[in-house]
Each structure stands twice: as structure tokens, then as C-alpha cells.
mmCIF file of C-alpha atoms in Angstrom:
data_model
loop_
_atom_site.group_PDB
_atom_site.id
_atom_site.type_symbol
_atom_site.label_atom_id
_atom_site.label_comp_id
_atom_site.label_asym_id
_atom_site.label_seq_id
_atom_site.Cartn_x
_atom_site.Cartn_y
_atom_site.Cartn_z
ATOM 1 C CA ASN A 1 106.825 23.056 212.179
ATOM 2 C CA SER A 2 106.699 22.760 208.663
ATOM 3 C CA LYS A 3 104.507 20.605 206.963
ATOM 4 C CA VAL A 4 106.013 20.876 203.274
ATOM 5 C CA ILE A 5 106.597 17.581 202.218
ATOM 6 C CA GLN A 6 109.512 16.852 199.519
ATOM 7 C CA THR A 7 110.051 13.198 197.727
ATOM 8 C CA PRO A 8 112.398 11.734 197.100
ATOM 9 C CA ARG A 9 114.783 12.672 199.880
ATOM 10 C CA TYR A 10 117.935 11.442 198.124
ATOM 11 C CA LEU A 11 118.110 11.175 194.223
ATOM 12 C CA VAL A 12 121.380 9.916 191.919
ATOM 13 C CA LYS A 13 121.088 10.391 188.361
ATOM 14 C CA GLY A 14 123.703 10.027 185.713
ATOM 15 C CA GLN A 15 124.871 12.819 183.440
ATOM 16 C CA GLY A 16 122.033 13.591 180.986
ATOM 17 C CA GLN A 17 119.413 11.932 182.788
ATOM 18 C CA LYS A 18 115.955 13.212 183.998
ATOM 19 C CA ALA A 19 115.817 14.354 187.460
ATOM 20 C CA LYS A 20 112.369 14.510 189.101
ATOM 21 C CA MET A 21 111.440 15.857 192.642
ATOM 22 C CA ARG A 22 108.126 16.987 194.147
ATOM 23 C CA CYS A 23 106.924 19.122 196.735
ATOM 24 C CA ILE A 24 103.617 19.434 198.453
ATOM 25 C CA PRO A 25 102.768 22.574 199.872
ATOM 26 C CA GLU A 26 101.202 23.256 203.407
ATOM 27 C CA LYS A 27 97.703 23.100 202.634
ATOM 28 C CA GLY A 28 96.117 26.641 202.202
ATOM 29 C CA HIS A 29 99.143 27.963 201.023
ATOM 30 C CA PRO A 30 98.945 29.167 197.281
ATOM 31 C CA VAL A 31 102.805 30.420 196.570
ATOM 32 C CA VAL A 32 105.390 27.582 196.245
ATOM 33 C CA PHE A 33 109.215 28.310 195.556
ATOM 34 C CA TRP A 34 112.155 26.438 194.362
ATOM 35 C CA TYR A 35 115.401 27.539 195.739
ATOM 36 C CA GLN A 36 118.892 25.313 195.188
ATOM 37 C CA GLN A 37 121.264 25.279 197.895
ATOM 38 C CA ASN A 38 125.163 24.005 196.743
ATOM 39 C CA LYS A 39 127.563 22.496 198.337
ATOM 40 C CA ASN A 40 128.649 26.123 198.900
ATOM 41 C CA ASN A 41 125.804 26.769 200.953
ATOM 42 C CA GLU A 42 125.166 29.339 198.704
ATOM 43 C CA PHE A 43 121.516 29.704 197.481
ATOM 44 C CA LYS A 44 119.806 30.480 194.164
ATOM 45 C CA PHE A 45 116.279 31.332 193.090
ATOM 46 C CA LEU A 46 115.093 28.731 190.381
ATOM 47 C CA ILE A 47 111.385 29.575 190.145
ATOM 48 C CA ASN A 48 107.430 30.623 192.038
ATOM 49 C CA PHE A 49 104.347 29.946 191.554
ATOM 50 C CA GLN A 50 101.068 31.268 192.942
ATOM 51 C CA ASN A 51 98.356 28.449 192.222
ATOM 52 C CA GLN A 52 99.162 26.989 188.903
ATOM 53 C CA GLU A 53 100.647 29.980 187.898
ATOM 54 C CA VAL A 54 104.131 30.470 187.354
ATOM 55 C CA LEU A 55 105.496 34.408 188.966
ATOM 56 C CA GLN A 56 108.952 34.199 188.095
ATOM 57 C CA GLN A 57 111.857 32.132 187.257
ATOM 58 C CA ILE A 58 115.532 32.508 186.122
ATOM 59 C CA ASP A 59 116.781 31.922 182.675
ATOM 60 C CA MET A 60 118.561 28.562 183.597
ATOM 61 C CA THR A 61 115.003 27.278 185.261
ATOM 62 C CA GLU A 62 113.594 28.377 181.726
ATOM 63 C CA LYS A 63 116.008 26.314 179.580
ATOM 64 C CA ARG A 64 117.131 23.264 181.625
ATOM 65 C CA PHE A 65 114.458 22.742 184.021
ATOM 66 C CA SER A 66 110.816 21.793 183.842
ATOM 67 C CA ALA A 67 108.261 22.857 186.797
ATOM 68 C CA GLU A 68 105.110 22.819 187.349
ATOM 69 C CA CYS A 69 102.104 23.228 190.477
ATOM 70 C CA PRO A 70 99.177 20.899 189.026
ATOM 71 C CA SER A 71 95.750 21.629 190.833
ATOM 72 C CA ASN A 72 95.295 18.822 193.381
ATOM 73 C CA SER A 73 98.193 17.347 192.641
ATOM 74 C CA PRO A 74 102.223 17.904 194.053
ATOM 75 C CA CYS A 75 104.221 20.337 192.409
ATOM 76 C CA SER A 76 107.371 19.001 190.922
ATOM 77 C CA LEU A 77 110.661 20.355 189.240
ATOM 78 C CA GLU A 78 112.618 18.464 186.675
ATOM 79 C CA ILE A 79 115.859 18.925 185.459
ATOM 80 C CA GLN A 80 115.691 17.477 181.500
ATOM 81 C CA SER A 81 119.142 16.649 180.848
ATOM 82 C CA SER A 82 121.323 16.626 184.595
ATOM 83 C CA GLU A 83 124.673 17.676 184.630
ATOM 84 C CA ALA A 84 127.212 17.195 187.488
ATOM 85 C CA GLY A 85 126.605 21.182 188.408
ATOM 86 C CA ASP A 86 123.280 20.334 189.241
ATOM 87 C CA SER A 87 124.527 18.314 192.378
ATOM 88 C CA ALA A 88 122.497 20.544 195.035
ATOM 89 C CA LEU A 89 119.954 20.581 197.787
ATOM 90 C CA TYR A 90 116.477 21.011 195.822
ATOM 91 C CA LEU A 91 114.404 23.192 198.651
ATOM 92 C CA CYS A 92 110.658 23.879 198.376
ATOM 93 C CA ALA A 93 109.139 26.601 199.690
ATOM 94 C CA SER A 94 105.725 27.809 200.327
ATOM 95 C CA SER A 95 103.438 30.457 202.034
ATOM 96 C CA LEU A 96 100.643 32.297 202.222
ATOM 97 C CA SER A 97 101.536 35.208 200.097
ATOM 98 C CA LYS A 98 104.152 36.400 197.764
ATOM 99 C CA GLY A 99 105.918 38.443 200.191
ATOM 100 C CA GLY A 100 104.744 36.322 203.061
ATOM 101 C CA GLU A 101 107.499 33.940 205.515
ATOM 102 C CA GLN A 102 107.996 31.175 203.475
ATOM 103 C CA TYR A 103 107.983 27.502 205.296
ATOM 104 C CA PHE A 104 110.892 24.651 203.996
ATOM 105 C CA GLY A 105 110.566 21.248 203.286
ATOM 106 C CA PRO A 106 113.083 19.173 204.362
ATOM 107 C CA GLY A 107 114.638 18.831 200.317
ATOM 108 C CA THR A 108 115.986 16.514 197.596
ATOM 109 C CA ARG A 109 119.368 15.952 197.901
ATOM 110 C CA LEU A 110 120.102 15.568 194.265
ATOM 111 C CA THR A 111 123.546 13.849 193.220
ATOM 112 C CA VAL A 112 124.459 13.471 189.732
ATOM 113 C CA LEU A 113 127.551 10.973 188.608
ATOM 114 C CA GLY B 1 122.417 44.248 193.409
ATOM 115 C CA ASP B 2 120.708 42.194 196.628
ATOM 116 C CA SER B 3 122.976 40.786 199.126
ATOM 117 C CA VAL B 4 123.251 39.297 202.655
ATOM 118 C CA THR B 5 126.790 39.262 203.870
ATOM 119 C CA GLN B 6 127.011 37.168 207.507
ATOM 120 C CA THR B 7 129.295 35.976 209.802
ATOM 121 C CA GLU B 8 132.038 33.088 208.268
ATOM 122 C CA GLY B 9 131.735 30.304 210.612
ATOM 123 C CA PRO B 10 132.331 27.941 212.471
ATOM 124 C CA VAL B 11 131.572 30.139 215.567
ATOM 125 C CA THR B 12 132.637 28.219 218.757
ATOM 126 C CA VAL B 13 131.254 29.533 221.947
ATOM 127 C CA SER B 14 130.579 27.768 225.407
ATOM 128 C CA GLU B 15 127.136 27.542 227.159
ATOM 129 C CA SER B 16 125.634 30.191 229.074
ATOM 130 C CA GLU B 17 128.428 32.291 227.008
ATOM 131 C CA SER B 18 126.539 35.416 224.800
ATOM 132 C CA LEU B 19 126.782 35.587 220.918
ATOM 133 C CA ILE B 20 126.137 38.070 218.066
ATOM 134 C CA ILE B 21 126.374 36.775 214.456
ATOM 135 C CA ASN B 22 126.589 39.783 212.491
ATOM 136 C CA CYS B 23 124.458 40.230 209.107
ATOM 137 C CA THR B 24 124.411 43.354 207.077
ATOM 138 C CA TYR B 25 122.801 43.378 203.516
ATOM 139 C CA SER B 26 122.520 45.587 200.640
ATOM 140 C CA ALA B 27 118.973 46.088 198.858
ATOM 141 C CA THR B 28 118.795 47.831 195.717
ATOM 142 C CA SER B 29 115.653 46.559 194.086
ATOM 143 C CA ILE B 30 113.504 47.757 197.133
ATOM 144 C CA ALA B 31 113.613 50.502 199.923
ATOM 145 C CA TYR B 32 112.488 48.365 202.937
ATOM 146 C CA PRO B 33 112.876 44.174 202.605
ATOM 147 C CA ASN B 34 111.560 42.043 205.276
ATOM 148 C CA LEU B 35 114.596 40.546 207.382
ATOM 149 C CA PHE B 36 114.820 36.738 208.464
ATOM 150 C CA TRP B 37 116.805 34.252 210.384
ATOM 151 C CA TYR B 38 116.263 30.412 209.646
ATOM 152 C CA VAL B 39 117.884 28.074 211.562
ATOM 153 C CA ARG B 40 119.251 24.568 210.446
ATOM 154 C CA TYR B 41 119.475 21.964 213.623
ATOM 155 C CA PRO B 42 121.642 18.663 212.602
ATOM 156 C CA GLY B 43 119.821 16.662 210.806
ATOM 157 C CA GLU B 44 116.840 18.851 210.331
ATOM 158 C CA GLY B 45 115.201 21.157 207.718
ATOM 159 C CA LEU B 46 115.492 24.806 207.642
ATOM 160 C CA GLN B 47 112.847 26.624 210.073
ATOM 161 C CA LEU B 48 112.502 30.246 210.470
ATOM 162 C CA LEU B 49 113.362 31.399 214.083
ATOM 163 C CA LEU B 50 112.483 34.883 213.376
ATOM 164 C CA LYS B 51 111.458 37.672 211.205
ATOM 165 C CA VAL B 52 110.915 41.665 210.970
ATOM 166 C CA ILE B 53 109.369 43.646 208.323
ATOM 167 C CA THR B 54 109.755 47.066 210.095
ATOM 168 C CA ALA B 55 112.676 49.091 209.937
ATOM 169 C CA GLY B 56 113.445 50.200 213.523
ATOM 170 C CA GLN B 57 111.436 47.271 215.089
ATOM 171 C CA LYS B 58 113.016 44.322 216.683
ATOM 172 C CA GLY B 59 112.506 40.361 216.796
ATOM 173 C CA SER B 60 112.637 37.816 218.900
ATOM 174 C CA SER B 61 112.302 34.133 219.362
ATOM 175 C CA ARG B 62 113.526 31.445 221.802
ATOM 176 C CA GLY B 63 116.407 33.739 223.514
ATOM 177 C CA PHE B 64 117.644 35.232 220.080
ATOM 178 C CA GLU B 65 117.067 38.594 219.022
ATOM 179 C CA ALA B 66 117.464 41.061 215.890
ATOM 180 C CA THR B 67 116.850 44.827 215.385
ATOM 181 C CA TYR B 68 116.354 45.832 211.711
ATOM 182 C CA ASN B 69 118.934 48.801 211.588
ATOM 183 C CA LYS B 70 117.916 50.894 208.079
ATOM 184 C CA GLU B 71 120.852 53.099 208.565
ATOM 185 C CA THR B 72 123.271 50.905 209.213
ATOM 186 C CA THR B 73 121.698 47.794 207.066
ATOM 187 C CA SER B 74 122.354 45.297 209.397
ATOM 188 C CA PHE B 75 119.883 42.622 211.335
ATOM 189 C CA HIS B 76 122.267 41.058 213.650
ATOM 190 C CA LEU B 77 121.145 38.076 215.432
ATOM 191 C CA GLN B 78 122.288 38.070 219.877
ATOM 192 C CA LYS B 79 121.225 35.749 222.153
ATOM 193 C CA ALA B 80 122.608 36.368 226.052
ATOM 194 C CA SER B 81 123.442 32.771 226.875
ATOM 195 C CA VAL B 82 123.725 30.071 224.717
ATOM 196 C CA GLN B 83 123.087 27.026 225.236
ATOM 197 C CA GLU B 84 124.380 23.434 223.500
ATOM 198 C CA SER B 85 121.109 23.101 221.835
ATOM 199 C CA ASP B 86 121.670 26.280 219.827
ATOM 200 C CA SER B 87 124.152 24.757 217.622
ATOM 201 C CA ALA B 88 123.492 25.015 214.211
ATOM 202 C CA VAL B 89 123.468 26.825 211.023
ATOM 203 C CA TYR B 90 121.821 29.878 210.870
ATOM 204 C CA TYR B 91 121.158 31.959 208.002
ATOM 205 C CA CYS B 92 120.265 35.966 207.710
ATOM 206 C CA ALA B 93 117.672 36.388 204.614
ATOM 207 C CA LEU B 94 116.610 39.138 202.555
ATOM 208 C CA GLY B 95 112.889 39.437 201.382
ATOM 209 C CA LEU B 96 112.356 41.038 198.466
ATOM 210 C CA HIS B 97 108.352 41.083 197.429
ATOM 211 C CA VAL B 98 108.167 43.576 194.110
ATOM 212 C CA GLY B 99 104.782 42.915 192.380
ATOM 213 C CA ASP B 100 105.751 39.085 191.025
ATOM 214 C CA ASN B 101 109.308 39.346 191.588
ATOM 215 C CA SER B 102 108.994 37.473 195.107
ATOM 216 C CA LYS B 103 112.184 35.689 196.641
ATOM 217 C CA LEU B 104 114.751 35.190 199.365
ATOM 218 C CA ILE B 105 118.229 36.355 199.423
ATOM 219 C CA TRP B 106 120.486 34.026 201.300
ATOM 220 C CA GLY B 107 123.056 34.753 203.290
ATOM 221 C CA LEU B 108 125.716 31.679 203.061
ATOM 222 C CA GLY B 109 125.363 30.798 206.550
ATOM 223 C CA THR B 110 126.836 30.632 210.214
ATOM 224 C CA SER B 111 127.674 27.129 211.489
ATOM 225 C CA LEU B 112 127.893 27.530 215.428
ATOM 226 C CA VAL B 113 128.755 25.175 218.122
ATOM 227 C CA VAL B 114 128.266 25.444 221.126
ATOM 228 C CA ASN B 115 130.568 23.592 223.868
ATOM 229 C CA PRO B 116 129.076 22.305 227.064
#
């Protein structure tokens, strides 16, 4: 079973508010991924890190999201100004290597009113 | 582009029946992607069910099998005899790894309902 921890499990925000979620990867996993799963079950890759460095991120993440994976602290993903379309399940995964198996946390379900 | 198409659910079968969930993929950015099946049981998070990283090989777990077929670009999930506890949503995923470009491309999931 995965040991990736995500908090909070549920998050409710108003439009324009900041929304921040956290992820603790499995111990020893240097690679962290964030995905968004919308109500249509579509997954969208958002960003990934190796240790503290961003490997790749999509345009949306670069513009409206703030993400980091500091040393000895949880990783975080923050939406700077929430929009209704951001309502989704946000999944964090960690891996031993960039191309390796990804282990997922339970997700943070964000609802933007 | 890179994409995954899988059987649209829900798929409903009776206990002890056989099951096949189709998965086909398109991989344009990498010749030999890794292929995965993930499962989400009710009330739980995504779990890796099985993976295959070599074309022509078969992966198996919990009675499920899937073979990486490069010719037909398929990775169908099969089980000879399902159980009620197999009721879940199954996701086929394509693993892309080229340098720092590393992510999973997902199908939309197939909801499986197994009736007792």
C-alpha cells in the first residue's frame, strides 16, 4: 500500500481565493508528481519535481499555480486565485526514479464555489 | 499525440465470469513506453495493479493479466474468473520518460461492477 500522504482530504474555497494542498512522498522517493483529475475522469499532468527542482510543468501550472518541494518539508501545490474550473481531485504521486512506478496518495478534493 | 483509450464503462459481470477490459494506446513521443494498470477500489486511493515495460511481455497480479502488444498498440486487462471484490475503477496508463519529460498519460477509467 502507498505511503504517500496528502492533506487536506477536502478543501472548499471561493472563487479568487488561494487553495493550498500538501503532499508527503514515500520515504526515499526523490521524484514527485502532481496530477489533476476532473469530474469527467480526465487526468492532467501538472508538474513534477526531482528533489527540490522542477523537472517539467504545464503552462497552466506555471501561470496560476505555485508548487514546491522543499528539503525536509512537505511538497505543496497552491492555486493563487481559484476558479470554478479548478474543482477537481488533486493527486500527488512519488517515485524512486523519473520513469519508475508512481505511488499515489488519496488525493485532495477541491471544490471552488 | 500520446493518448490512451479504454473500454467505456460501466462493465457489469457476474461473479466467476471472465473479464476483458480493452486498452489501446498511441505513443508518438516515445517508441517503447511503459504500460500500467491502476485500480481504485471504492473509498480508496489509486493503486498500481500491474506494469509491463518490455514489449511482448505479460504482467500479472491478483489474477489479472495484461500483455504489452507493440504491433496492435494494446494492453488489454483480463481475468479468467472475477470476484465481487474486484468491483472498482480500472485505469490504463502510458508511462512517458524522455529525459526530464516524465509523466503518465491516462485513460478515462473503466468502472467494473461484479454481481454476486
